[in-house]
XYZ file of C-alpha atoms in Angstrom:
667
model
C 0.001 -0.006 0.015
C 1.313 3.414 -0.870
C 1.586 5.708 2.119
C -0.305 8.149 -0.066
C -3.463 6.059 0.328
C -2.888 4.514 3.741
C -5.817 5.178 6.051
C -4.584 5.289 9.654
C -8.171 5.046 10.958
C -8.680 1.593 9.455
C -7.155 -1.120 11.555
C -7.972 -4.385 13.275
C -9.606 -3.914 16.671
C -10.046 -7.597 17.429
C -7.839 -7.602 20.512
C -6.049 -10.810 19.509
C -2.593 -11.281 20.969
C -0.476 -8.834 18.934
C 2.720 -9.758 17.168
C 4.882 -7.545 19.374
C 4.024 -9.729 22.370
C 4.805 -12.870 20.401
C 8.079 -11.393 19.188
C 8.967 -10.367 22.745
C 8.514 -13.890 24.023
C 10.229 -15.421 21.050
C 13.353 -13.251 21.176
C 13.626 -13.561 24.953
C 13.389 -17.355 24.763
C 15.970 -17.545 21.976
C 18.296 -15.202 23.828
C 18.338 -17.525 26.811
C 18.858 -20.615 24.668
C 21.783 -18.991 22.866
C 23.478 -17.809 26.028
C 22.204 -14.249 26.116
C 23.612 -13.054 22.818
C 20.760 -10.641 22.040
C 19.828 -10.306 18.400
C 22.124 -13.163 17.493
C 19.563 -15.390 19.139
C 17.602 -15.203 15.901
C 20.008 -17.711 14.400
C 17.630 -20.472 15.472
C 18.730 -23.541 17.374
C 17.774 -27.062 16.412
C 14.475 -27.060 18.282
C 13.294 -23.640 17.109
C 12.692 -21.508 14.069
C 14.351 -22.264 10.716
C 16.326 -24.941 12.319
C 18.666 -27.844 12.014
C 17.969 -28.574 8.357
C 20.728 -28.925 5.815
C 19.788 -26.989 2.665
C 21.654 -28.574 -0.231
C 19.945 -26.091 -2.555
C 21.881 -22.938 -1.772
C 22.153 -20.069 -4.208
C 25.587 -19.584 -5.750
C 24.766 -15.995 -6.723
C 27.265 -13.366 -5.573
C 26.378 -9.690 -5.661
C 29.000 -7.882 -7.729
C 28.136 -4.321 -6.789
C 28.858 -2.226 -3.748
C 26.109 -0.338 -1.917
C 25.507 3.112 -3.325
C 24.969 6.202 -1.184
C 21.508 7.577 -0.579
C 20.096 10.132 -2.982
C 17.771 13.143 -2.647
C 17.243 14.380 -6.223
C 14.589 14.488 -8.959
C 16.281 11.542 -10.670
C 16.955 7.873 -10.064
C 20.348 6.682 -8.856
C 21.680 3.274 -9.720
C 24.878 1.328 -9.059
C 27.879 2.352 -11.212
C 28.127 0.443 -14.471
C 24.336 0.443 -15.002
C 21.913 2.616 -16.987
C 18.261 3.282 -16.388
C 15.653 4.286 -18.967
C 12.060 5.476 -18.594
C 9.578 2.983 -20.097
C 5.788 3.009 -20.458
C 4.963 6.081 -18.318
C 1.396 6.953 -17.453
C -0.566 7.976 -20.543
C 1.504 6.053 -23.109
C -0.919 5.065 -25.920
C -1.510 1.314 -26.228
C -4.064 0.935 -29.007
C -4.908 2.572 -32.299
C -7.658 4.459 -30.400
C -5.084 5.949 -28.065
C -3.939 9.543 -28.280
C -0.567 11.123 -27.579
C -0.143 12.007 -23.919
C -0.571 15.761 -23.410
C 1.491 17.451 -20.674
C -1.349 19.831 -19.807
C -3.545 16.986 -18.491
C -6.215 17.469 -21.151
C -6.428 13.891 -22.447
C -9.979 12.508 -22.335
C -11.474 9.552 -20.593
C -11.409 7.600 -23.866
C -7.758 8.470 -24.277
C -7.058 7.055 -20.845
C -9.050 3.906 -21.643
C -6.518 3.213 -24.408
C -3.369 4.238 -22.559
C -1.144 3.098 -19.694
C -2.788 3.780 -16.338
C -1.615 5.894 -13.456
C 0.611 5.186 -10.420
C 2.370 1.970 -11.441
C 2.751 -0.672 -8.740
C 3.260 -4.452 -8.918
C 4.219 -5.967 -12.282
C 5.561 -9.063 -14.041
C 7.319 -9.752 -17.359
C 5.903 -12.547 -19.537
C 8.239 -13.490 -22.398
C 6.830 -14.139 -25.878
C 8.142 -17.236 -27.676
C 10.681 -17.770 -24.881
C 12.400 -14.512 -25.872
C 14.564 -12.451 -23.551
C 13.947 -9.346 -25.644
C 10.243 -9.458 -26.461
C 7.388 -9.847 -24.003
C 4.391 -8.533 -22.157
C 4.695 -6.328 -19.102
C 1.640 -6.495 -16.842
C 1.494 -3.392 -14.652
C -0.786 -2.591 -11.711
C -2.135 0.917 -11.180
C -2.869 1.527 -7.517
C -4.646 4.868 -7.399
C -4.711 8.339 -9.010
C -3.406 11.842 -8.418
C -6.248 14.076 -9.577
C -4.038 17.170 -9.666
C -1.793 15.527 -12.247
C -4.541 13.603 -14.044
C -6.597 16.715 -14.932
C -5.496 20.216 -16.102
C -6.520 21.794 -12.805
C -7.355 18.872 -10.542
C -10.852 17.460 -10.067
C -13.875 19.704 -10.448
C -16.112 19.973 -7.360
C -19.296 21.970 -7.158
C -21.225 22.001 -3.883
C -19.505 18.765 -2.911
C -20.465 16.997 -6.142
C -18.583 15.905 -9.246
C -20.328 17.581 -12.208
C -18.125 16.444 -15.133
C -18.744 12.917 -16.408
C -15.608 12.633 -18.499
C -13.375 13.574 -15.555
C -14.736 10.675 -13.522
C -14.564 8.238 -16.435
C -10.933 9.231 -16.907
C -10.253 8.534 -13.234
C -11.897 5.112 -13.373
C -9.992 4.270 -16.538
C -6.656 5.307 -14.946
C -7.129 2.477 -12.401
C -6.623 -1.226 -12.932
C -3.981 -3.061 -14.998
C -2.120 -2.428 -18.229
C -0.885 -5.242 -20.462
C 1.936 -3.767 -22.580
C 4.024 -5.443 -25.239
C 7.638 -4.305 -25.026
C 10.650 -5.113 -27.185
C 14.404 -4.564 -26.808
C 15.862 -2.852 -29.872
C 19.420 -1.495 -30.016
C 19.686 -1.946 -26.240
C 16.601 0.195 -25.630
C 13.198 -1.112 -24.502
C 10.237 0.289 -26.441
C 6.474 -0.133 -26.251
C 5.113 -1.955 -29.324
C 2.435 0.503 -30.408
C -1.061 -0.887 -31.067
C -0.038 -4.517 -30.631
C -3.094 -6.825 -30.491
C -2.085 -7.980 -26.994
C -1.941 -4.425 -25.622
C -5.022 -3.793 -23.478
C -6.408 -2.318 -20.297
C -8.394 -3.706 -17.404
C -9.918 -0.719 -15.623
C -12.216 0.129 -12.789
C -15.132 -0.520 -15.123
C -14.089 -3.656 -17.102
C -16.510 -6.540 -16.717
C -14.954 -9.533 -14.925
C -16.050 -12.988 -13.898
C -16.546 -14.152 -10.310
C -14.929 -17.544 -9.771
C -14.734 -19.953 -6.878
C -17.097 -20.334 -3.880
C -18.753 -16.944 -4.261
C -19.622 -17.417 -7.981
C -23.428 -17.276 -8.334
C -23.798 -16.624 -4.633
C -26.743 -14.506 -3.438
C -24.096 -12.387 -1.725
C -22.885 -11.223 -5.189
C -26.284 -10.438 -6.696
C -26.716 -6.841 -7.937
C -28.943 -4.967 -10.334
C -26.161 -5.298 -12.913
C -25.465 -8.997 -12.177
C -28.724 -10.655 -11.048
C -27.074 -14.083 -11.166
C -24.085 -12.971 -9.038
C -21.471 -14.185 -11.463
C -19.934 -10.956 -12.797
C -18.725 -7.616 -11.500
C -17.338 -4.436 -13.025
C -13.768 -3.396 -12.587
C -10.756 -3.905 -10.351
C -9.516 -1.143 -8.031
C -6.529 -0.169 -5.948
C -4.286 -2.774 -7.567
C -1.205 -2.739 -5.417
C 0.871 -5.920 -5.048
C 0.817 -8.712 -7.575
C 1.851 -12.248 -8.350
C 1.962 -14.744 -11.142
C 1.294 -18.472 -11.520
C 3.246 -21.543 -12.614
C 0.933 -21.797 -15.619
C 1.701 -18.357 -17.005
C -1.004 -15.997 -15.794
C -0.869 -12.698 -13.945
C -2.329 -12.087 -10.464
C -3.327 -8.579 -9.470
C -4.366 -7.830 -5.904
C -7.189 -5.557 -4.798
C -5.932 -3.792 -1.728
C -7.245 -0.506 -0.374
C -10.564 -0.818 -2.199
C -13.139 -0.163 0.622
C -12.736 3.610 0.303
C -14.331 3.540 -3.137
C -17.714 2.626 -1.645
C -20.188 4.164 0.788
C -23.141 2.790 2.714
C -25.115 5.643 4.206
C -27.402 3.200 6.007
C -26.528 0.432 8.489
C -23.275 -1.389 7.826
C -23.183 -5.170 7.702
C -20.650 -6.996 9.866
C -18.227 -7.518 6.986
C -18.518 -3.862 5.916
C -17.751 -2.692 9.441
C -14.792 -5.063 9.718
C -13.226 -4.157 6.379
C -13.815 -0.392 6.711
C -16.632 0.734 4.394
C -17.429 4.411 4.959
C -20.821 5.712 6.028
C -20.012 9.227 4.822
C -18.395 9.465 1.387
C -16.361 7.714 -1.261
C -12.671 8.505 -1.878
C -13.157 10.306 -5.173
C -16.921 11.085 -4.980
C -17.696 9.106 -8.125
C -21.073 8.196 -6.670
C -22.177 11.831 -6.737
C -22.703 11.549 -10.509
C -25.441 8.961 -9.996
C -28.453 9.848 -12.088
C -26.565 12.098 -14.446
C -28.119 12.139 -17.965
C -24.890 10.775 -19.419
C -24.617 7.888 -16.954
C -24.630 4.395 -18.542
C -25.790 1.285 -16.674
C -25.498 2.920 -13.255
C -21.719 3.251 -13.767
C -21.494 5.840 -10.938
C -24.547 4.849 -8.835
C -22.940 1.435 -8.102
C -20.407 2.959 -5.717
C -23.222 3.866 -3.297
C -24.058 0.503 -1.718
C -26.828 1.828 0.513
C -29.812 -0.529 0.097
C -32.585 1.208 -1.790
C -34.666 -1.546 -3.407
C -36.771 -4.351 -2.049
C -34.117 -6.956 -2.922
C -30.476 -7.198 -3.965
C -31.274 -7.396 -7.679
C -32.834 -3.947 -7.522
C -29.845 -1.995 -6.148
C -26.104 -2.180 -5.473
C -26.041 -3.247 -1.821
C -23.735 -6.120 -2.836
C -21.538 -4.198 -5.278
C -18.571 -3.971 -2.875
C -18.818 -7.756 -2.348
C -17.295 -8.091 -5.802
C -14.049 -6.506 -4.612
C -11.210 -7.554 -2.296
C -9.907 -10.537 -4.247
C -6.953 -11.912 -6.163
C -7.722 -11.322 -9.855
C -6.280 -13.634 -12.530
C -5.460 -12.382 -16.020
C -4.203 -14.384 -18.996
C -1.774 -11.932 -20.625
C -1.149 -14.145 -23.672
C -4.751 -14.289 -24.850
C -6.160 -11.267 -26.661
C -9.323 -9.852 -25.050
C -9.227 -12.433 -22.280
C -11.650 -11.795 -19.423
C -10.282 -11.496 -15.898
C -11.467 -13.800 -13.135
C -11.726 -12.933 -9.449
C -10.541 -15.909 -7.408
C -12.767 -15.755 -4.314
C -11.412 -18.909 -2.670
C -8.248 -17.051 -1.684
C -10.195 -14.757 0.648
C -11.599 -11.272 0.617
C -9.612 -8.580 2.364
C -7.077 -5.890 1.465
C -4.716 -8.169 -0.476
C -1.267 -6.643 -0.798
C 0.314 -9.377 -2.929
C 0.106 -13.073 -3.806
C 3.071 -15.416 -4.154
C 3.137 -19.170 -4.613
C 5.401 -21.573 -2.777
C 7.913 -23.709 -4.642
C 5.872 -26.177 -6.710
C 6.391 -29.933 -6.759
C 4.734 -32.474 -9.013
C 2.016 -34.326 -7.122
C 1.685 -31.834 -4.284
C -0.828 -28.988 -3.745
C 0.025 -25.459 -4.733
C 0.270 -22.947 -1.889
C -0.333 -19.180 -2.231
C 0.542 -16.578 0.420
C -0.976 -13.094 0.860
C -0.837 -10.356 3.426
C -3.595 -8.011 4.587
C -2.059 -4.552 4.591
C -3.466 -2.720 7.565
C -2.226 -2.311 11.126
C -2.738 -5.430 13.251
C -3.932 -7.519 10.301
C -3.077 -11.061 9.304
C -1.034 -13.301 7.015
C -2.917 -15.939 4.992
C -2.137 -18.960 2.867
C -4.329 -20.946 0.451
C -3.663 -24.610 -0.247
C -5.206 -26.019 -3.408
C -7.237 -29.198 -3.345
C -5.807 -30.238 -6.692
C -2.251 -31.520 -6.781
C 0.185 -29.933 -9.203
C 0.782 -31.677 -12.501
C 3.796 -30.386 -14.376
C 2.034 -30.607 -17.744
C -0.317 -27.818 -16.629
C 2.566 -25.367 -16.937
C 2.331 -25.737 -20.737
C -1.390 -25.603 -21.352
C -2.927 -22.800 -23.402
C -6.281 -22.797 -21.591
C -4.561 -20.991 -18.758
C -7.686 -19.682 -16.956
C -9.096 -23.225 -16.902
C -5.878 -24.285 -15.169
C -6.520 -21.457 -12.724
C -10.004 -22.880 -12.119
C -8.346 -26.197 -11.177
C -5.882 -24.802 -8.646
C -7.451 -21.578 -7.357
C -11.174 -22.297 -7.002
C -11.039 -25.205 -4.568
C -8.846 -25.507 -1.511
C -8.423 -24.425 2.093
C -7.694 -20.896 3.264
C -5.617 -20.521 6.432
C -4.616 -17.627 8.679
C -1.363 -17.526 10.651
C -0.866 -17.660 14.418
C 2.724 -17.015 15.530
C 3.622 -18.907 18.704
C 6.106 -17.660 21.343
C 8.594 -20.479 20.775
C 9.385 -19.770 17.109
C 6.730 -22.175 15.840
C 3.501 -21.215 14.184
C 0.078 -22.599 13.393
C -1.979 -22.196 10.256
C -5.627 -21.989 11.309
C -8.111 -23.201 8.673
C -10.983 -20.884 7.805
C -13.665 -23.559 7.587
C -17.071 -23.971 9.201
C -15.780 -26.660 11.517
C -12.765 -24.667 12.748
C -12.641 -24.095 16.497
C -12.962 -20.472 17.674
C -11.398 -18.892 20.743
C -14.673 -19.183 22.629
C -14.770 -22.964 22.194
C -17.357 -23.003 19.419
C -16.871 -23.233 15.686
C -17.054 -20.773 12.816
C -20.386 -22.397 11.958
C -21.787 -20.740 15.101
C -21.075 -17.340 13.517
C -21.349 -17.921 9.748
C -24.080 -19.764 7.859
C -21.825 -20.815 4.968
C -18.332 -20.815 3.503
C -19.478 -17.940 1.308
C -20.080 -15.829 4.399
C -16.694 -16.736 5.869
C -14.925 -15.644 2.687
C -16.900 -12.424 2.499
C -15.704 -11.529 5.995
C -12.354 -13.293 5.948
C -10.776 -10.944 8.491
C -13.702 -11.278 10.856
C -13.472 -15.021 10.762
C -9.724 -14.817 11.385
C -10.440 -12.668 14.485
C -12.570 -15.436 15.934
C -9.850 -18.065 15.392
C -7.209 -16.084 17.290
C -4.864 -15.214 14.415
C -1.827 -13.025 15.272
C -2.219 -9.308 14.407
C 0.822 -8.186 12.453
C 2.517 -4.880 11.579
C 0.958 -4.295 8.127
C 1.793 -7.450 6.163
C 2.573 -6.510 2.583
C 4.499 -8.339 -0.187
C 5.669 -11.923 0.098
C 8.457 -13.775 -1.687
C 9.654 -17.400 -1.706
C 13.306 -18.379 -1.884
C 13.645 -20.684 -4.923
C 16.483 -22.545 -3.140
C 15.546 -22.910 0.520
C 11.776 -22.609 0.021
C 11.601 -20.157 2.899
C 8.849 -17.564 2.690
C 9.565 -13.891 3.405
C 7.032 -11.138 3.990
C 7.449 -7.419 4.627
C 5.878 -5.936 7.727
C 5.978 -2.305 6.717
C 5.482 -0.507 10.008
C 3.043 0.023 12.867
C 3.166 3.273 14.796
C 0.274 2.080 17.003
C 2.370 -0.602 18.664
C 2.305 0.217 22.362
C 3.998 -2.692 24.135
C 7.718 -3.270 24.210
C 10.614 -4.533 26.291
C 14.350 -5.125 26.094
C 13.909 -7.829 23.497
C 11.541 -5.769 21.307
C 11.890 -2.159 22.378
C 10.390 -0.441 19.367
C 7.010 0.386 20.760
C 6.549 2.873 17.938
C 7.566 0.716 15.017
C 8.268 3.331 12.339
C 10.828 1.243 10.492
C 9.293 -2.187 9.935
C 10.941 -5.569 9.417
C 10.873 -8.681 7.258
C 9.643 -11.934 8.726
C 10.587 -15.389 7.383
C 9.064 -18.829 7.846
C 9.404 -22.456 6.722
C 6.499 -24.795 6.294
C 6.348 -27.884 8.522
C 5.493 -31.460 7.696
C 1.802 -30.777 8.272
C -0.162 -28.086 6.444
C -0.930 -26.459 9.794
C 2.686 -26.134 11.029
C 5.476 -23.673 10.364
C 8.556 -22.185 12.039
C 9.627 -18.550 11.875
C 12.214 -15.899 12.600
C 12.880 -12.237 11.773
C 15.223 -11.803 8.830
C 15.980 -8.087 9.132
C 14.817 -5.013 11.034
C 14.526 -1.662 9.297
C 16.371 1.138 11.042
C 18.366 4.340 10.556
C 22.104 3.761 10.691
C 22.440 5.965 13.776
C 19.716 4.140 15.702
C 20.769 2.925 19.114
C 21.509 -0.743 19.714
C 17.909 -1.522 20.505
C 16.526 0.292 17.464
C 19.151 -0.889 14.973
C 18.879 -4.542 15.833
C 20.283 -5.659 12.450
C 23.367 -3.446 12.619
C 22.555 -1.475 9.456
C 24.905 1.195 8.210
C 24.634 4.277 6.015
C 24.847 2.031 2.967
C 21.865 -0.176 3.733
C 19.720 1.684 6.244
C 16.057 1.568 5.281
C 12.564 2.030 6.645
C 9.155 0.629 5.720
C 9.992 -2.429 3.605
C 7.199 -2.913 1.105
C 7.873 -4.541 -2.271
C 9.649 -7.896 -2.114
C 10.692 -10.346 -4.799
C 13.135 -13.189 -5.416
C 14.572 -13.739 -8.851
C 15.337 -17.357 -9.841
C 19.025 -16.931 -8.974
C 18.084 -16.579 -5.288
C 18.579 -12.797 -5.050
C 16.015 -11.107 -2.819
C 15.089 -7.563 -3.891
C 13.693 -5.302 -1.149
C 11.812 -2.069 -1.982
C 10.747 0.643 0.441
C 7.827 3.015 0.960
C 9.550 5.151 3.537
C 7.699 7.207 6.106
C 10.348 7.731 8.778
C 12.136 11.093 8.926
C 15.300 9.468 10.284
C 15.806 7.692 6.941
C 13.973 10.124 4.605
C 16.437 12.856 5.536
C 19.214 10.696 4.124
C 17.696 9.050 1.062
C 14.622 8.701 -1.072
C 12.865 5.365 -1.394
C 15.142 2.655 -2.595
C 15.713 -0.967 -3.672
C 18.217 -3.203 -1.894
C 19.441 -6.696 -2.688
C 20.662 -9.663 -0.641
C 21.184 -13.406 -1.224
C 19.751 -15.020 1.906
C 20.141 -18.774 1.422
C 23.953 -18.942 1.849
C 23.802 -16.892 5.073
C 24.060 -19.801 7.491
C 25.996 -20.893 10.513
C 28.216 -23.968 10.615
C 25.185 -26.125 11.485
C 23.372 -24.918 8.345
C 20.865 -22.837 10.282
C 19.751 -19.860 8.262
C 20.855 -16.577 9.850
C 19.168 -13.204 10.025
C 20.941 -9.968 9.062
C 23.134 -8.866 11.970
C 25.982 -6.447 12.535
C 28.410 -9.210 11.535
C 26.891 -9.904 8.121
C 24.962 -6.693 7.317
C 27.253 -6.070 4.338
C 25.370 -8.775 2.462
C 22.424 -6.359 2.217
C 23.264 -3.682 -0.351
C 21.565 -0.615 -1.787
C 21.283 -0.956 -5.577
C 18.816 1.740 -6.660
C 17.238 4.914 -5.342
C 14.173 6.658 -6.750
C 13.481 10.343 -7.393
C 12.109 12.788 -4.806
C 8.580 12.098 -3.550
C 8.268 8.630 -5.024
C 7.664 5.090 -3.827
C 9.902 2.442 -5.373
C 7.660 -0.537 -6.097
C 7.054 -3.402 -8.499
C 9.731 -5.769 -9.663
C 10.171 -7.807 -12.827
C 13.184 -9.323 -14.551
C 13.863 -10.671 -18.036
C 14.563 -14.422 -18.281
C 18.251 -13.813 -19.022
C 18.547 -11.528 -15.977
C 19.893 -8.719 -18.175
C 17.035 -6.311 -17.545
C 15.380 -5.447 -14.237
C 12.127 -3.490 -14.350
C 11.197 -1.279 -11.399
C 8.219 1.041 -10.995
C 8.332 4.639 -9.810
C 5.037 5.656 -8.206
C 3.900 9.223 -7.424
C 7.206 11.022 -8.235
C 7.263 14.665 -7.277
C 8.900 16.246 -10.335
C 10.047 13.498 -12.690
C 10.789 12.211 -15.391
C 12.588 14.927 -17.266
C 13.837 12.757 -20.128
C 14.003 9.142 -21.246
C 17.172 8.840 -19.203
C 15.770 8.056 -15.741
C 19.007 9.253 -14.136
C 18.778 12.707 -15.680
C 17.745 15.208 -13.043
C 14.922 17.649 -13.619
C 16.575 21.092 -13.908
C 16.339 23.237 -10.786
C 13.351 25.525 -10.886
C 11.535 23.563 -13.588
C 8.129 22.083 -12.665
C 6.861 19.278 -14.838
C 3.664 17.177 -14.719
C 4.882 14.061 -12.892
C 4.350 10.657 -14.502
C 4.591 7.330 -12.790
C 6.685 5.052 -15.007
C 8.590 1.815 -15.278
C 12.372 2.039 -15.167
C 14.326 -0.512 -17.202
C 17.780 -1.110 -15.697
C 20.592 -2.696 -17.689
C 24.309 -3.170 -17.281
C 26.419 -1.051 -19.556
C 28.291 -4.143 -20.721
C 25.071 -6.098 -21.252
C 25.757 -8.604 -18.479
C 23.331 -10.009 -15.905
C 21.971 -7.604 -13.291
C 23.478 -7.742 -9.815
C 26.039 -10.533 -10.299
């Protein structure tokens, strides 16, 4: 979640045992077992954590760059020996109906429908014909900046939005772009008007799939059978599948809807407003130019005698993992309801093995929210990686399975709690005592997780799975509402965040965990800077997270702490975790002794969030997104600084990074 859209008033009030208490007990226990060595206790002994297992699959990758200094300019900074170009910025035409982007903000809603969306976020590169130099870039668009989108910002009259095309342009700037790109003469270019170029916007019709398909809970005036919905919104983190499809995640979507009547339990839990919508799109309801209630649907206040006469269930079509087949022209997207409904930040699958279920992980990005996993009923068959009916493969692995929520135990172990009707709640009953059906559990996933006693976390965001060790990593961005601390976990006001790591156990319900690295300013005291970070790798608010297949973990930040912001803009760091072990092959966290393994590779321009990661199959191009820059880009060279005193209309964009000598990135 971008800090630009983070709503500090929306958080979990369940009262479940918070993660800071679990971490306190865990670190204290490990410290005793390791002889009182403080943070080094996170190395995990044979009975705890990521323990005692010999990992023959260890990455051989070695980072071949030194950490770069921080940067505070209207330009990107990248390690010496690399170049960075601007690619596919907001407004780039994609189809023959697209129009050239105009720097005065005067492009129309139809122009935006046929152009790259705004505020790039998660993304993935899908090669065409196994090419390293030709492929499809799927890009999320999290939200909009109305001041940049329109010539003079949004038009408001007496609290209402009077201009239909302004609102259509805003809806069309959301969603996902599928962009064909090609490397020519060492420069990546957008292939103009390619048949595979397309947009999925906040108004594109999509199919509901999984347990909630055709459910009465999804019935609306527009979809009386409850099997379709319109649009995808606030697309933040992402994922992809072993069968070649793209996963986009609906995160901070509740703010787009309003219920001015009585909220349902799930609406209260997830944070639907009773006052207004984020961009006031609903205030154009009834306009003479409105088509099929395109604006009225954002007001979910019941007004008819039944659900098929109004939009009381419209918001029930949001909050899911959405699957897109990038390789199939005009393919419809499917919302995979079995993976739960909440503020999904990302979705990553565990290492796949023929004959075993596929596991997906996702975080709920709000303070004191939870970490989830979904285990497919179907067992993976390697031939499914090569099928062309990709969405049918998705039906097989993503529509049936078990959704779990994580409880972190004090001793470095954890328990995955199944979200099923028969699951035991904290009061000794079952979820069936509170929910009439699995549909209802999914609709209020977080509420069901409250009842099971899941562990509230510090804003779980992106996940990543080590292709060698199989360990799962997830960013916990920050939590300034944490109020309990002690000598083992003193950061009662967790402004800096950390990255947690776990390994699955022999049973689907078991796992073991530790903390891989704590964010901190370099000059933090010993309690704050628990990982021993220096000027060259200090960071705050870890957000984006991705492994490449060489075993390099790329960490991106959405900083919000002055102590680090005064030194550097948001950044991307790299580390190879799997070889960081002790002599008993226990995986180690980042500490003062090994902190040099974590290195700053890239820094974004002023005002931005560095987010989204993709890499070409030959590892010779890394793609990174720059969201909400303040005064950038000035030219196609991403490293060229905007001249002092010059104000330009900022454009979120992808940055394509390559080595000057054409070699693989990072090694």
